[in-house]
Amino acid sequence: MTLLGQFSLWVALLLGLWAAGMAFVSPWQDRPEFAASAIRSAFGVWVALLVAAVCLWKGLLSHDFNIEYVAAYTSRNLPTSYVFSAFWAGQKGSLLFWAVVLSTFGALAQLTTSRRYEDLLPYVAGVTSLVVVFFISVMLFGGANPFERLPFTPPDGRGLNPQLQNPGMVIHPPMLYLGYISITIPFAFAIAALLSRRLDTGWIHAIRKWTLLSWLFLSVGITLGMWWAYVELGWGGYWAWDPVENASLLPWLTMSAFLHSVMIQEKRGMLKRWNLSLIVASFLLSLFGTFITRSGVIASVHSFTQSNVGFFFAGFLFVAAVVSFTLLYTRWPLLKPEAALESMASREAAFLFNNLVFVGIAFSVLWGTLFPILSEWVRGTKITVGPPFFNRVNVPLGILLLALTGIGPLIAWRKASTANLKRQFRLPIATGLLGGGVLFAMGLHDLYVLVALTIAGFVLGTVAQEFYRGVRARMRMHGESVPMAFVELIAKNRRRYGGYVVHVAMVIYFVAFAGSAFKVTKEATLKPGESTTLKSPFGHTYTFTHLGVSQYTAFNRNVSAASLELALDGKKIDVIRAEKRQHVDSFGQKLFEPSTEVGIRSGLREDVYVVYAGSVSGTEEASFALSINPLVWWVWFAGVLLVIGGLVTMWPGGWAPAPVARRQVQAGFAVTLVESEIGTATGGEG
Amino acid sequence: MSESMERRRFLRRALAGLGFATIASRALAQDKSPRPEDLADPTIVGRGRERVTLADNDEIAMGVEHRLKCTCPCNLDVFTCRTTDFNCTYSPALHREVLELRKAGKNADQIIQAFVGKYGERILMAPKPAGFNLAGYLVPGLGILGVGGVLAVMLLRRGKNPAATVVGAGSLDGPPVPASADELAALAQALSEVDR
């Protein structure tokens, strides 16, 4: 199978080169048959890479330990689901995974894109093929070939890192990869638009679903990564501002900025240059994330083994940046806006400031991530910047962004009158101030948290007002009941109201993040029967009583499980089990250092989090790290809500872009258009 | 002393020695036999732990450890590393140093100073906001303020220029339209609800 895998990689490489060559030569030579050949070859690349992927999975599942990758990341007693996910556990496999998914997305883009944008498709095939060729080249020439064989066959493999043996790690990396990879499609369309000089809003419409999809994958990937860190790593938190975490946040921020600013291009024909720059930046940042993970240039707990693969990525990143920005520069005059911003009190301006903050946060995260390198260059000392630094710089920006989430929807397009602003802001501001006042009266005096929660109240007020007015307008105009009007309101304008659901999710994220400021932690050593207490930030007292440690063997590990009886204000509520695991291979030989498995009792208000640190003198007397983590459950709930909002927004049929010219007429003030305006906003295609 | 006396003394001593050896060996054997609280296999629980003391839960010490970076390559602060990675040998050692300084009566800032003096500035989780480090703290914020300020000035200027101002759908300050007061009120109401 390895021979077939190797052969498939070479076939994919040659076909990819052919596809790229034909795609770019076709318009130059005016040979449409070349373009057709490029698209067919892109499908060929996909098939070849699929064969290579099947070969690697076959090697993994059949425990062919003669393959270096299989021996390095699996063992005979590894549960099958983890053998399957070992495909992307290591550097080499994840590169193949990346190439397979990208070629799949490339093929899907060819199949699903409307024929209206047919002239862009050969270029899209060319760009995606070039990126795929890069990944295959890294595998074949960068010492990252997943089919490399060993000179001998070990009796068993080295097993999968215990921290990767978690359901979250089966889903989280692919989701994040899908997010990173799918950005290539909008990027390919952007480059296609630049190359073909077809720089109207057509390419924007062609990539709308793709941008939402990649943003959604990134969001899910990041949230799952937070969940995995929380349940598996045992430090009681979910975000550590690690360089690799930051790398995943960067394209998410620029994509979020794009999803807002693209509305201005669709409605007003403005920000064309900015939108192209954001797409290019998102693609480059996704490559940058990969570079950070794989180069070892910045220390991170997530990094793959250091190798020369990083140099390939640095080179490709540089070339992609130069080519993209050169193209953008040469097409600059063609990207003139069709209208101008007219007022500070307009939705365009609010979106512009929202974009500024999104990109500002992205810059600040990038700046902090690269600061150790910068300081080493300037001062000769590698200065660490950890969570305290990132929190100090980014928390105020995050609060500002949250405020803009509530402000944007309240302001009219083009120019809002003072009376209009007063009418729109009255209720949300009252909601925010009321919420903040109540929290202050209840004893919440932490400034940042109080401001964040007050603004969260303001944003919720905005969303509630939007839904209330929309439902009321539908009820009046169509005579619908409240539930029917609510459902129809969302169904007829999925993009807008799906977006509001996402805004609510963001509010919940912020509230949950603010909760982490009130985390309480304690260490304790307990003999069986002994107890210790911990006061929750909500004023309750938790009592932990050590019941004992049991040891047993399960699957591929020896387990020591410590059980703690948990009582809330004196009433027994649960037994929490925290474990230490020693993974072994099929011969019982120890693999890796012992790992911890956290015991969590999750609740709406707070989580009780127990880590079994180890035993004193080999007895059941055990040391524990105990903590109460407020509002963590809401982080995961916000993740689910965000997915729901994203899916509502993406769901086909609820929205179709209208040409800019038509919208400009609609924006006029003729009384005769009022009916159609009302229909557009509440019932028609928004 | 007769030979028989010597023999008896020897036998007594030998018996006493034998008895002592038996008791001692039994005692030793008892020490080696598993006690009820012993783990069946202590090797699979990882490194043995010290008993947690009151000093370990000292809030100032914990706060300080959140501000200090572990010297292992984990990138985590001392507290997080020692309560997460139980195989790390650096963070427990740094923790002991913190506790010793606390025991010597030092406050949080003095402990931080002592660590910076010993390990250099790289021991800090957040660099001091001074010198080149100020760039780290200020550049992002100043960048946003600068660009935002320019943007705001541009928009305000455009707002003041009547030639560039077009009355939009959301505005009710535009030129008069041929409609009655009631119609205009209804229009304003409808627009306030739907056209945002």
CSV table of N, CA and C in Angstrom, one decimal, chain B residues 56-188:
chain,number,residue,atom,x,y,z
B,56,ASP,N,1.6,26.5,50.9
B,56,ASP,CA,1.4,26.2,49.5
B,56,ASP,C,0.1,26.9,49.0
B,57,ASN,N,-0.8,27.2,49.9
B,57,ASN,CA,-2.1,27.8,49.5
B,57,ASN,C,-2.1,29.3,49.8
B,58,ASP,N,-0.9,29.8,50.2
B,58,ASP,CA,-0.8,31.3,50.5
B,58,ASP,C,-1.1,32.1,49.2
B,59,GLU,N,-2.1,32.9,49.3
B,59,GLU,CA,-2.6,33.7,48.1
B,59,GLU,C,-1.6,34.5,47.5
B,60,ILE,N,-0.7,35.1,48.3
B,60,ILE,CA,0.3,36.0,47.7
B,60,ILE,C,1.3,35.1,46.9
B,61,ALA,N,1.7,34.0,47.5
B,61,ALA,CA,2.6,33.1,46.8
B,61,ALA,C,2.0,32.6,45.5
B,62,MET,N,0.7,32.3,45.5
B,62,MET,CA,0.0,31.8,44.3
B,62,MET,C,0.0,32.9,43.3
B,63,GLY,N,-0.3,34.1,43.7
B,63,GLY,CA,-0.3,35.3,42.8
B,63,GLY,C,1.0,35.5,42.2
B,64,VAL,N,2.0,35.4,43.0
B,64,VAL,CA,3.4,35.6,42.5
B,64,VAL,C,3.7,34.6,41.4
B,65,GLU,N,3.3,33.3,41.7
B,65,GLU,CA,3.7,32.2,40.8
B,65,GLU,C,2.9,32.4,39.4
B,66,HIS,N,1.8,33.1,39.5
B,66,HIS,CA,1.1,33.3,38.2
B,66,HIS,C,1.8,34.4,37.4
B,67,ARG,N,2.7,35.1,38.0
B,67,ARG,CA,3.4,36.2,37.3
B,67,ARG,C,4.8,35.7,36.8
B,68,LEU,N,5.2,34.5,37.3
B,68,LEU,CA,6.5,34.0,36.9
B,68,LEU,C,6.4,32.8,35.9
B,69,LYS,N,7.3,32.9,35.0
B,69,LYS,CA,7.3,31.8,33.9
B,69,LYS,C,8.1,30.6,34.4
B,70,CYS,N,7.6,29.4,34.2
B,70,CYS,CA,8.4,28.2,34.5
B,70,CYS,C,9.6,28.2,33.5
B,71,THR,N,10.7,27.7,34.0
B,71,THR,CA,11.9,27.7,33.2
B,71,THR,C,12.0,26.5,32.3
B,72,CYS,N,11.0,25.6,32.4
B,72,CYS,CA,11.0,24.4,31.5
B,72,CYS,C,10.4,25.0,30.2
B,73,PRO,N,10.4,24.3,29.1
B,73,PRO,CA,9.9,24.9,27.8
B,73,PRO,C,8.4,24.9,27.6
B,74,CYS,N,7.7,24.8,28.8
B,74,CYS,CA,6.2,24.7,28.6
B,74,CYS,C,5.5,26.0,28.3
B,75,ASN,N,6.1,27.2,28.6
B,75,ASN,CA,5.5,28.5,28.3
B,75,ASN,C,4.5,28.8,29.4
B,76,LEU,N,4.3,28.0,30.4
B,76,LEU,CA,3.2,28.3,31.4
B,76,LEU,C,3.8,29.0,32.6
B,77,ASP,N,2.9,29.6,33.4
B,77,ASP,CA,3.5,30.2,34.6
B,77,ASP,C,3.8,29.1,35.6
B,78,VAL,N,4.5,29.5,36.7
B,78,VAL,CA,5.0,28.5,37.7
B,78,VAL,C,3.8,27.7,38.3
B,79,PHE,N,2.8,28.5,38.7
B,79,PHE,CA,1.7,27.8,39.4
B,79,PHE,C,1.0,26.8,38.5
B,80,THR,N,0.6,27.3,37.3
B,80,THR,CA,-0.1,26.4,36.3
B,80,THR,C,0.8,25.2,36.0
B,81,CYS,N,2.1,25.4,35.8
B,81,CYS,CA,2.9,24.3,35.4
B,81,CYS,C,3.0,23.2,36.5
B,82,ARG,N,3.2,23.7,37.8
B,82,ARG,CA,3.4,22.7,38.9
B,82,ARG,C,2.1,22.1,39.3
B,83,THR,N,0.9,22.7,38.9
B,83,THR,CA,-0.4,22.0,39.2
B,83,THR,C,-1.0,21.3,38.0
B,84,THR,N,-0.2,21.3,36.9
B,84,THR,CA,-0.7,20.6,35.7
B,84,THR,C,0.3,19.5,35.2
B,85,ASP,N,1.5,20.0,35.0
B,85,ASP,CA,2.5,19.0,34.6
B,85,ASP,C,3.3,18.4,35.7
B,86,PHE,N,2.8,17.3,36.2
B,86,PHE,CA,3.4,16.7,37.4
B,86,PHE,C,4.7,16.0,37.2
B,87,ASN,N,5.2,16.1,35.9
B,87,ASN,CA,6.5,15.5,35.6
B,87,ASN,C,7.6,16.6,35.6
B,88,CYS,N,7.2,17.8,35.6
B,88,CYS,CA,8.1,18.9,35.5
B,88,CYS,C,8.9,19.0,36.9
B,89,THR,N,10.2,19.2,36.8
B,89,THR,CA,11.0,19.3,38.0
B,89,THR,C,11.3,20.8,38.3
B,90,TYR,N,11.2,21.6,37.3
B,90,TYR,CA,11.6,23.0,37.4
B,90,TYR,C,10.5,23.8,38.3
B,91,SER,N,9.3,23.6,38.0
B,91,SER,CA,8.2,24.5,38.7
B,91,SER,C,8.2,24.1,40.2
B,92,PRO,N,8.3,22.9,40.6
B,92,PRO,CA,8.3,22.6,42.1
B,92,PRO,C,9.5,23.3,42.7
B,93,ALA,N,10.7,23.3,42.0
B,93,ALA,CA,11.8,24.0,42.6
B,93,ALA,C,11.6,25.5,42.7
B,94,LEU,N,11.0,26.1,41.7
B,94,LEU,CA,10.7,27.5,41.7
B,94,LEU,C,9.7,27.9,42.8
B,95,HIS,N,8.7,26.9,42.9
B,95,HIS,CA,7.7,27.1,44.0
B,95,HIS,C,8.4,27.1,45.4
B,96,ARG,N,9.3,26.2,45.6
B,96,ARG,CA,10.0,26.2,46.9
B,96,ARG,C,10.8,27.5,47.1
B,97,GLU,N,11.4,28.1,46.0
B,97,GLU,CA,12.1,29.4,46.1
B,97,GLU,C,11.1,30.5,46.5
B,98,VAL,N,9.9,30.4,45.9
B,98,VAL,CA,8.9,31.5,46.3
B,98,VAL,C,8.5,31.3,47.8
B,99,LEU,N,8.3,30.1,48.2
B,99,LEU,CA,7.9,29.9,49.6
B,99,LEU,C,9.0,30.3,50.6
B,100,GLU,N,10.3,30.1,50.2
B,100,GLU,CA,11.4,30.5,51.1
B,100,GLU,C,11.4,32.0,51.2
B,101,LEU,N,11.2,32.7,50.1
B,101,LEU,CA,11.2,34.2,50.1
B,101,LEU,C,10.0,34.7,50.9
B,102,ARG,N,8.9,34.0,50.8
B,102,ARG,CA,7.7,34.4,51.6
B,102,ARG,C,8.0,34.2,53.1
B,103,LYS,N,8.7,33.1,53.4
B,103,LYS,CA,9.0,32.8,54.8
B,103,LYS,C,9.9,33.8,55.3
B,104,ALA,N,10.8,34.4,54.4
B,104,ALA,CA,11.7,35.4,54.8
B,104,ALA,C,11.0,36.8,55.0
B,105,GLY,N,9.7,36.8,54.7
B,105,GLY,CA,9.0,38.0,55.0
B,105,GLY,C,8.9,39.0,53.8
B,106,LYS,N,9.2,38.5,52.6
B,106,LYS,CA,9.2,39.3,51.4
B,106,LYS,C,7.7,39.4,50.9
B,107,ASN,N,7.4,40.6,50.3
B,107,ASN,CA,6.1,40.7,49.7
B,107,ASN,C,6.1,40.4,48.2
B,108,ALA,N,5.0,40.4,47.5
B,108,ALA,CA,4.9,40.0,46.1
B,108,ALA,C,6.0,40.7,45.3
B,109,ASP,N,6.0,42.0,45.3
B,109,ASP,CA,6.9,42.7,44.5
B,109,ASP,C,8.4,42.4,44.8
B,110,GLN,N,8.7,42.2,46.0
B,110,GLN,CA,10.1,41.9,46.4
B,110,GLN,C,10.5,40.5,45.9
B,111,ILE,N,9.5,39.6,45.9
B,111,ILE,CA,9.8,38.3,45.4
B,111,ILE,C,10.1,38.4,43.9
B,112,ILE,N,9.2,39.1,43.2
B,112,ILE,CA,9.4,39.2,41.8
B,112,ILE,C,10.8,39.9,41.5
B,113,GLN,N,11.1,40.9,42.3
B,113,GLN,CA,12.4,41.5,42.1
B,113,GLN,C,13.5,40.5,42.3
B,114,ALA,N,13.4,39.7,43.3
B,114,ALA,CA,14.4,38.7,43.6
B,114,ALA,C,14.6,37.7,42.4
B,115,PHE,N,13.5,37.3,41.9
B,115,PHE,CA,13.5,36.4,40.7
B,115,PHE,C,14.1,37.0,39.5
B,116,VAL,N,13.7,38.3,39.2
B,116,VAL,CA,14.3,39.0,38.1
B,116,VAL,C,15.8,39.1,38.2
B,117,GLY,N,16.2,39.5,39.5
B,117,GLY,CA,17.6,39.6,39.7
B,117,GLY,C,18.4,38.3,39.5
B,118,LYS,N,17.7,37.2,39.8
B,118,LYS,CA,18.4,35.9,39.7
B,118,LYS,C,18.3,35.3,38.3
B,119,TYR,N,17.1,35.4,37.7
B,119,TYR,CA,16.9,34.7,36.4
B,119,TYR,C,16.8,35.7,35.2
B,120,GLY,N,16.8,37.0,35.5
B,120,GLY,CA,16.6,37.9,34.3
B,120,GLY,C,15.1,38.1,34.1
B,121,GLU,N,14.9,39.1,33.1
B,121,GLU,CA,13.5,39.5,32.9
B,121,GLU,C,12.7,38.4,32.2
B,122,ARG,N,13.4,37.5,31.6
B,122,ARG,CA,12.6,36.4,30.9
B,122,ARG,C,11.8,35.5,31.8
B,123,ILE,N,12.0,35.7,33.2
B,123,ILE,CA,11.3,34.9,34.1
B,123,ILE,C,9.9,35.4,34.3
B,124,LEU,N,9.6,36.6,33.8
B,124,LEU,CA,8.3,37.2,33.9
B,124,LEU,C,7.3,36.8,32.9
B,125,MET,N,6.1,36.6,33.2
B,125,MET,CA,5.0,36.2,32.3
B,125,MET,C,4.6,37.4,31.4
B,126,ALA,N,4.7,38.6,32.0
B,126,ALA,CA,4.5,39.9,31.2
B,126,ALA,C,5.6,40.8,31.4
B,127,PRO,N,6.2,41.3,30.4
B,127,PRO,CA,7.4,42.1,30.5
B,127,PRO,C,7.1,43.4,31.2
B,128,LYS,N,8.1,44.0,31.9
B,128,LYS,CA,7.8,45.3,32.6
B,128,LYS,C,7.5,46.3,31.6
B,129,PRO,N,6.5,47.2,31.8
B,129,PRO,CA,6.2,48.2,30.8
B,129,PRO,C,7.2,49.4,30.9
B,130,ALA,N,8.4,49.1,30.4
B,130,ALA,CA,9.4,50.1,30.4
B,130,ALA,C,10.4,49.9,29.2
B,131,GLY,N,11.0,50.9,28.7
B,131,GLY,CA,11.9,50.8,27.6
B,131,GLY,C,11.3,50.2,26.3
B,132,PHE,N,12.0,49.3,25.7
B,132,PHE,CA,11.5,48.7,24.5
B,132,PHE,C,10.1,47.9,24.7
B,133,ASN,N,10.0,47.4,25.9
B,133,ASN,CA,8.7,46.6,26.2
B,133,ASN,C,7.5,47.5,26.1
B,134,LEU,N,7.7,48.8,26.3
B,134,LEU,CA,6.5,49.7,26.1
B,134,LEU,C,5.9,49.6,24.7
B,135,ALA,N,6.8,49.3,23.8
B,135,ALA,CA,6.3,49.1,22.4
B,135,ALA,C,5.3,48.0,22.4
B,136,GLY,N,5.6,46.9,23.1
B,136,GLY,CA,4.8,45.7,23.2
B,136,GLY,C,3.4,46.1,23.6
B,137,TYR,N,3.3,46.9,24.7
B,137,TYR,CA,2.0,47.3,25.2
B,137,TYR,C,1.3,48.4,24.4
B,138,LEU,N,2.0,49.3,23.9
B,138,LEU,CA,1.4,50.5,23.4
B,138,LEU,C,1.1,50.5,21.9
B,139,VAL,N,2.0,49.8,21.1
B,139,VAL,CA,1.8,49.8,19.6
B,139,VAL,C,0.4,49.4,19.2
B,140,PRO,N,-0.1,48.3,19.6
B,140,PRO,CA,-1.5,47.9,19.1
B,140,PRO,C,-2.5,49.0,19.4
B,141,GLY,N,-2.6,49.5,20.7
B,141,GLY,CA,-3.6,50.4,21.1
B,141,GLY,C,-3.4,51.8,20.3
B,142,LEU,N,-2.1,52.2,20.2
B,142,LEU,CA,-1.8,53.5,19.5
B,142,LEU,C,-2.2,53.4,18.1
B,143,GLY,N,-1.9,52.2,17.5
B,143,GLY,CA,-2.2,52.0,16.1
B,143,GLY,C,-3.7,52.1,15.8
B,144,ILE,N,-4.5,51.5,16.7
B,144,ILE,CA,-6.0,51.5,16.5
B,144,ILE,C,-6.5,53.0,16.8
B,145,LEU,N,-5.9,53.6,17.8
B,145,LEU,CA,-6.3,55.0,18.1
B,145,LEU,C,-6.0,55.9,16.9
B,146,GLY,N,-4.8,55.7,16.4
B,146,GLY,CA,-4.3,56.6,15.3
B,146,GLY,C,-5.2,56.4,14.0
B,147,VAL,N,-5.4,55.1,13.6
B,147,VAL,CA,-6.2,54.9,12.4
B,147,VAL,C,-7.6,55.3,12.6
B,148,GLY,N,-8.1,55.0,13.8
B,148,GLY,CA,-9.5,55.4,14.2
B,148,GLY,C,-9.7,56.9,14.2
B,149,GLY,N,-8.7,57.6,14.7
B,149,GLY,CA,-8.7,59.0,14.7
B,149,GLY,C,-8.8,59.6,13.3
B,150,VAL,N,-7.9,59.1,12.5
B,150,VAL,CA,-7.9,59.6,11.1
B,150,VAL,C,-9.2,59.3,10.4
B,151,LEU,N,-9.7,58.1,10.6
B,151,LEU,CA,-11.0,57.8,10.0
B,151,LEU,C,-12.1,58.7,10.5
B,152,ALA,N,-12.1,58.9,11.8
B,152,ALA,CA,-13.2,59.8,12.4
B,152,ALA,C,-13.1,61.2,11.9
B,153,VAL,N,-11.9,61.8,11.7
B,153,VAL,CA,-11.7,63.1,11.2
B,153,VAL,C,-12.2,63.2,9.8
B,154,MET,N,-11.8,62.2,9.0
B,154,MET,CA,-12.3,62.1,7.6
B,154,MET,C,-13.8,62.1,7.5
B,155,LEU,N,-14.4,61.3,8.3
B,155,LEU,CA,-15.9,61.2,8.3
B,155,LEU,C,-16.6,62.4,8.8
B,156,LEU,N,-16.0,63.1,9.8
B,156,LEU,CA,-16.6,64.3,10.3
B,156,LEU,C,-16.5,65.4,9.3
B,157,ARG,N,-15.3,65.4,8.5
B,157,ARG,CA,-15.2,66.5,7.5
B,157,ARG,C,-16.2,66.3,6.4
B,158,ARG,N,-16.4,65.0,6.0
B,158,ARG,CA,-17.4,64.7,5.0
B,158,ARG,C,-18.8,65.1,5.4
B,159,GLY,N,-19.0,64.8,6.7
B,159,GLY,CA,-20.3,65.2,7.3
B,159,GLY,C,-20.6,66.7,7.2
B,160,LYS,N,-19.5,67.5,7.3
B,160,LYS,CA,-19.7,68.9,7.3
B,160,LYS,C,-19.8,69.5,5.9
B,161,ASN,N,-19.4,68.7,4.9
B,161,ASN,CA,-19.5,69.1,3.5
B,161,ASN,C,-20.8,68.8,2.9
B,162,PRO,N,-21.7,69.8,2.7
B,162,PRO,CA,-23.1,69.4,2.3
B,162,PRO,C,-23.1,68.8,0.9
B,163,ALA,N,-22.1,69.1,0.1
B,163,ALA,CA,-22.1,68.5,-1.3
B,163,ALA,C,-22.0,67.0,-1.2
B,164,ALA,N,-21.2,66.5,-0.2
B,164,ALA,CA,-21.0,65.1,-0.1
B,164,ALA,C,-22.1,64.4,0.6
B,165,THR,N,-23.0,65.1,1.3
B,165,THR,CA,-24.0,64.4,2.1
B,165,THR,C,-25.2,64.1,1.3
B,166,VAL,N,-25.5,62.8,1.3
B,166,VAL,CA,-26.8,62.4,0.7
B,166,VAL,C,-27.7,61.9,1.8
B,167,VAL,N,-28.9,62.3,1.7
B,167,VAL,CA,-29.8,61.9,2.8
B,167,VAL,C,-30.2,60.5,2.5
B,168,GLY,N,-30.1,59.7,3.5
B,168,GLY,CA,-30.3,58.2,3.3
B,168,GLY,C,-31.7,57.8,3.8
B,169,ALA,N,-31.9,56.5,3.6
B,169,ALA,CA,-33.2,56.0,3.9
B,169,ALA,C,-33.5,56.1,5.4
B,170,GLY,N,-32.5,56.1,6.2
B,170,GLY,CA,-32.7,56.2,7.7
B,170,GLY,C,-32.9,57.6,8.2
B,171,SER,N,-32.7,58.6,7.3
B,171,SER,CA,-32.7,60.0,7.8
B,171,SER,C,-34.1,60.5,7.5
B,172,LEU,N,-34.6,61.4,8.5
B,172,LEU,CA,-35.8,62.0,8.3
B,172,LEU,C,-35.6,63.6,8.2
B,173,ASP,N,-34.3,63.9,8.0
B,173,ASP,CA,-34.0,65.4,8.0
B,173,ASP,C,-33.9,65.9,6.5
B,174,GLY,N,-34.4,65.1,5.6
B,174,GLY,CA,-34.2,65.5,4.2
B,174,GLY,C,-35.2,66.5,3.7
B,175,PRO,N,-35.2,66.8,2.4
B,175,PRO,CA,-36.1,67.8,1.8
B,175,PRO,C,-37.5,67.4,2.0
B,176,PRO,N,-38.4,68.3,2.0
B,176,PRO,CA,-39.8,68.0,2.2
B,176,PRO,C,-40.3,67.1,1.0
B,177,VAL,N,-41.2,66.2,1.3
B,177,VAL,CA,-41.8,65.4,0.3
B,177,VAL,C,-43.3,65.6,0.2
B,178,PRO,N,-43.9,65.4,-0.9
B,178,PRO,CA,-45.4,65.7,-1.0
B,178,PRO,C,-46.2,64.6,-0.3
B,179,ALA,N,-46.2,64.8,1.0
B,179,ALA,CA,-47.0,63.8,1.8
B,179,ALA,C,-47.6,64.5,3.0
B,180,SER,N,-48.7,64.0,3.5
B,180,SER,CA,-49.4,64.7,4.6
B,180,SER,C,-48.6,64.4,5.9
B,181,ALA,N,-48.9,65.1,7.0
B,181,ALA,CA,-48.2,64.9,8.3
B,181,ALA,C,-48.5,63.5,8.8
B,182,ASP,N,-49.7,63.0,8.6
B,182,ASP,CA,-50.0,61.6,9.0
B,182,ASP,C,-49.2,60.6,8.3
B,183,GLU,N,-49.1,60.8,6.9
B,183,GLU,CA,-48.3,59.9,6.1
B,183,GLU,C,-46.9,59.9,6.5
B,184,LEU,N,-46.4,61.1,6.8
B,184,LEU,CA,-45.0,61.2,7.2
B,184,LEU,C,-44.7,60.5,8.5
B,185,ALA,N,-45.7,60.6,9.5
B,185,ALA,CA,-45.5,60.0,10.8
B,185,ALA,C,-45.6,58.5,10.6
B,186,ALA,N,-46.5,58.0,9.8
B,186,ALA,CA,-46.6,56.6,9.5
B,186,ALA,C,-45.3,56.0,8.9
B,187,LEU,N,-44.8,56.9,8.0
B,187,LEU,CA,-43.5,56.5,7.3
B,187,LEU,C,-42.4,56.4,8.3
B,188,ALA,N,-42.3,57.4,9.2
B,188,ALA,CA,-41.2,57.5,10.2
B,188,ALA,C,-41.3,56.2,11.1
